[in-house]
Amino acid sequence: MGTAHESFWRLRLRRTLAGNSAAPVLVLLEGPAGTGKSRLAEELAGLAEGTGAACLRWTPGEAGTVPEPTEQAGDRPLLLIVDDVHRADREELARLHRLLEQPRPGLAAVIAYRPEELAAPGLPLGAPPPRYPSALAVLRHRIRPWTEAEVRQAATAALGERCTAEAVTRLHERSGGVAQVVVDLLAVLRDSTRQRCTAADVDAAGVPVRLADLSIGRTAALPPEHRPVVWAAAVLGEPVSRDELVAVSGLGPALGREALLSALAGAALTESGEGSYGLPVPLAAVAVHGSLPGPVRQELHGRAADVLARRQPVPWTALARHHHAGGRVRGWLRAVEHAAREAAEASRHQDAIRLLEQTLASPSVPPQTRSRLAPLLARSAVLGLRSDQTVEVLGQIVEDQALPATVRGELRLDLGLLLCNQVGMSGQGWRELERAAAELRDARPDLSARAMSALAMPYWPGSSIDVHRAWLEGAAEAAADSGDEGVRTAVAANRAGLAMSCGDPKAWELVRALPTDNPDPRTRQHAARGLCNAADSAVWLGYHERAEELLTEGLELSAKSGSPYTQHTALGARLLLEWFTGRWAGLAERCETFVTATSDMPVICADARMVRGLLALAQGEWGNALTWLSGPDGPSPEHAAPPLAAATSGALIRLALARQELPAAAAEARKAWAGMAAKGVWVWAAELAPWAVEATARAGDRAAAQAMVDDFAAGITGRDSPAASAALTWSRAVLAETDGRAAEAVPLYRRAAADYAALPRPYAHSLTTESAARCALVAGAAGLAGGTAPDGAAKASTDVGGAAGAGEAAAVPRPRDADDFKTQAVAELTACAQQFSDLGAVWDAARARALLRSHQPAREVRPPGRPSYGDQLSPREREVAELAATGLTNREIATTLHLSPRTVEQHVARAMRKLGTQSRQDLAETRAVNSADPMPQTLTNGANHRSARG
């Protein structure tokens, strides 16, 4: 008898039941409690239905005896399913023996049992075993615990996408992959979690009742003198050797051995590896542990601490837990400190954070120990990913006047960094850092330099660039006084970051000078941070290839040096880079995954939230875009990093203009521009300027729009930012267009488009190309296509420093005739409409196509008469349906496509009828299913497409 793969024995059962083979077959289905034997047996019953065979099911102990196959099935093949045969008594086993020793033709028997509860271990049908005839094929199938992938599949089916990867891993760990335990836990989580399901939620779900009853019941069934060995396993919480288990139980060697054998025979314990013993399911230990009286638990934990202290290397975290539960405070605190330092040195900062948070929250920690442990927590939290409890604990400790001043100052430094970098409370974080810089300047110039260096970074909202420069000089002086190479590197990294942020041409030299190969871990951490910050700045400046190189190097160095926070900031910058460079395939999903993983850290997830909002705007999902860009879960405008705040404002202005909400657009433009002027880092206005100029000019304030262009031009003079240079040309084009000088706007738009193509930024290139074509068509229609700019107009310079003012117009190239002018514009519109479609910018593509149709050359106009599309969507119906599926209203679609709302309403109605949908929501679902081809031509085509993808 061998162990068979499931596909093999299923096929063997099916052949016997189908009558293809008269040879009978027996499958012994083996699996511990909860692994899904009964569920599998239920599934196997379907084999009989598909073959016309009879099916008999029987469970020992239930009313009636073993069924008689001939009476029940006649001459048909028979599937006999016996569940829980380990419960069968002697008489029932004897009946089964007779049935299997003389099997009838066409018999397919499946006998399920728990191996740990067999009266005779290894013999499911008792001792002596049956004398199987040679004609009977006997197979065994052992049901294995679920893998993590199978647990993930079950979690997704129960909870959808709100179950995080960490929660799935914890589910697998806690359940041991036992199917019934997973199902029971998911039932609790389904009712108790509303948004995300995290690892903490899994821990909070407790022990399923079925598992608790089974584990505690098996322990109670043992003789009283044998139970301590199970209690010891529950306290240890992990498989251990026989000697360690017996030592913790407090039983002597002889009684301990007897108790272990008894617990194994009663299935209260299991052998999980050669010479290792523990509870069958990890969560079972929690149930048994919780059933013990307090004094018994404390004694067991004390003995467990003694046992673990003798291991080499010492498992300090587990030792700390046992000392604490055993009431040994001094041993607990000593082990905590060892464990925290060990975890931090190994870059396992999250482990250190969890352990120190729990410890420092206890009032039994004396002040002297608190002053040693609190800085460890703060340092790990700055390098790792903090929790809200970290901030709360540090906030309480930093006000403890009993702490030494230098300790308090060090804690204040790290608390300020946490508040700023991770929590998003920049104002409070700034104040803590200012206090830390002052408190530490004389006694700890190294820490004071770090505080001032942090204040030098221009990403702080509210302070001007001159303030940041002043802090940088103070940091440099303090770093020199400290003589600490790591601190000097921290200041050098921030000097490079400040220069890169401003587009200083010398910044690249500062970045290259960072000591990335220094043997000191702290120095490498600061160098990694400098590289990742420089990469982020390079994205905003428009140096995309260099940004990619810096990101790759920075991520590699931060991973090696143990800086999870730095890694996550770099990953956010990479999402921004993918947006700018047009790598949109799967970008929305990547952003949402990142936001889910970092949702409690608004500063870190801000890049991903903004990019997701920009994608939604381009795709016409305006309501969704507004939620991502300005919803309650994102950083508030006063706490957002200035480049993100400017880009977000640019998107909000554009959205308001699209919705024809001109006062709101102009108000957002004025507010955002005032913030940019106060900061003084003008290269960050690149994503704001064109939209702010348009909103201000269209609102009637031409002078203010001109002033914006002038401020922008002056602010980026001498700066090295291709993106800002292109945005300035775009802004001048916008000003010319809103002035009614369409002919002058054309070359400006085209120059901006060429600049964006060189970066590359395909979306901005398409937007400016569309605008150039739009203005060219307007100019041509006005008879200006063959002329030049008004007298006195000068050619706009591409040099940012010496650029002509926005009021100065560029010469318009003279085409051979108006038709050539129009042909060029139509070609540009055709190209950008295709690029919009390739990117997935549904709204932009529809707008460009609508403009294209209104100016299509005569030779491309369709023949006279209205074509009949039958059940097929017409091009206009398809276009309208796509926009309706994104959530746009009829009025918003009408504005985009230059139609009346009534016409849009009719197109939507016809599209819904042809696609067989009942609502706009159905249209959205149809579009989502057909994501590769956003809207099917007909209901039939759409159904076929869905089938092919499904």
PDB file of N, CA and C in Angstrom, residues 7 24 52 209 226 331 562 621 735 780 785 796 840:
ATOM      1  N   SER A   7      -4.624  13.375  -7.750  1.00  0.00           N
ATOM      2  CA  SER A   7      -5.128  13.238  -9.115  1.00  0.00           C
ATOM      3  C   SER A   7      -5.166  11.772  -9.542  1.00  0.00           C
ATOM      4  N   PRO A  24     -12.006  -3.506  -7.863  1.00  0.00           N
ATOM      5  CA  PRO A  24     -12.410  -2.596  -6.790  1.00  0.00           C
ATOM      6  C   PRO A  24     -11.206  -1.797  -6.278  1.00  0.00           C
ATOM      7  N   GLY A  52     -23.375   7.674 -12.707  1.00  0.00           N
ATOM      8  CA  GLY A  52     -24.558   6.824 -12.574  1.00  0.00           C
ATOM      9  C   GLY A  52     -24.412   5.742 -11.547  1.00  0.00           C
ATOM     10  N   VAL A 209     -13.603  28.452  18.705  1.00  0.00           N
ATOM     11  CA  VAL A 209     -14.195  27.623  19.753  1.00  0.00           C
ATOM     12  C   VAL A 209     -13.931  26.143  19.497  1.00  0.00           C
ATOM     13  N   HIS A 226      -0.173  13.635  34.184  1.00  0.00           N
ATOM     14  CA  HIS A 226       0.473  13.764  32.873  1.00  0.00           C
ATOM     15  C   HIS A 226       0.210  15.124  32.217  1.00  0.00           C
ATOM     16  N   GLY A 331      15.192  40.363  35.272  1.00  0.00           N
ATOM     17  CA  GLY A 331      15.550  39.496  34.153  1.00  0.00           C
ATOM     18  C   GLY A 331      14.829  39.901  32.875  1.00  0.00           C
ATOM     19  N   GLY A 562      19.927  48.689   6.263  1.00  0.00           N
ATOM     20  CA  GLY A 562      18.813  48.526   7.199  1.00  0.00           C
ATOM     21  C   GLY A 562      18.045  49.800   7.443  1.00  0.00           C
ATOM     22  N   GLU A 621     -12.249  59.684 -14.310  1.00  0.00           N
ATOM     23  CA  GLU A 621     -12.910  59.310 -13.054  1.00  0.00           C
ATOM     24  C   GLU A 621     -12.779  60.479 -12.079  1.00  0.00           C
ATOM     25  N   LEU A 735      -0.818  81.697 -21.673  1.00  0.00           N
ATOM     26  CA  LEU A 735      -1.131  83.124 -21.557  1.00  0.00           C
ATOM     27  C   LEU A 735      -1.444  83.711 -22.928  1.00  0.00           C
ATOM     28  N   GLY A 780      -5.782  79.225 -37.999  1.00  0.00           N
ATOM     29  CA  GLY A 780      -6.057  79.014 -39.414  1.00  0.00           C
ATOM     30  C   GLY A 780      -7.454  79.459 -39.782  1.00  0.00           C
ATOM     31  N   ALA A 785      -3.123  81.826 -40.478  1.00  0.00           N
ATOM     32  CA  ALA A 785      -2.180  80.737 -40.688  1.00  0.00           C
ATOM     33  C   ALA A 785      -1.018  81.146 -41.567  1.00  0.00           C
ATOM     34  N   ALA A 796      10.636  83.795 -28.866  1.00  0.00           N
ATOM     35  CA  ALA A 796      10.845  83.380 -27.480  1.00  0.00           C
ATOM     36  C   ALA A 796      12.073  82.504 -27.391  1.00  0.00           C
ATOM     37  N   GLY A 840      -3.960  55.207 -21.741  1.00  0.00           N
ATOM     38  CA  GLY A 840      -5.150  54.904 -20.946  1.00  0.00           C
ATOM     39  C   GLY A 840      -5.852  56.146 -20.457  1.00  0.00           C
TER      40      GLY A 840
END
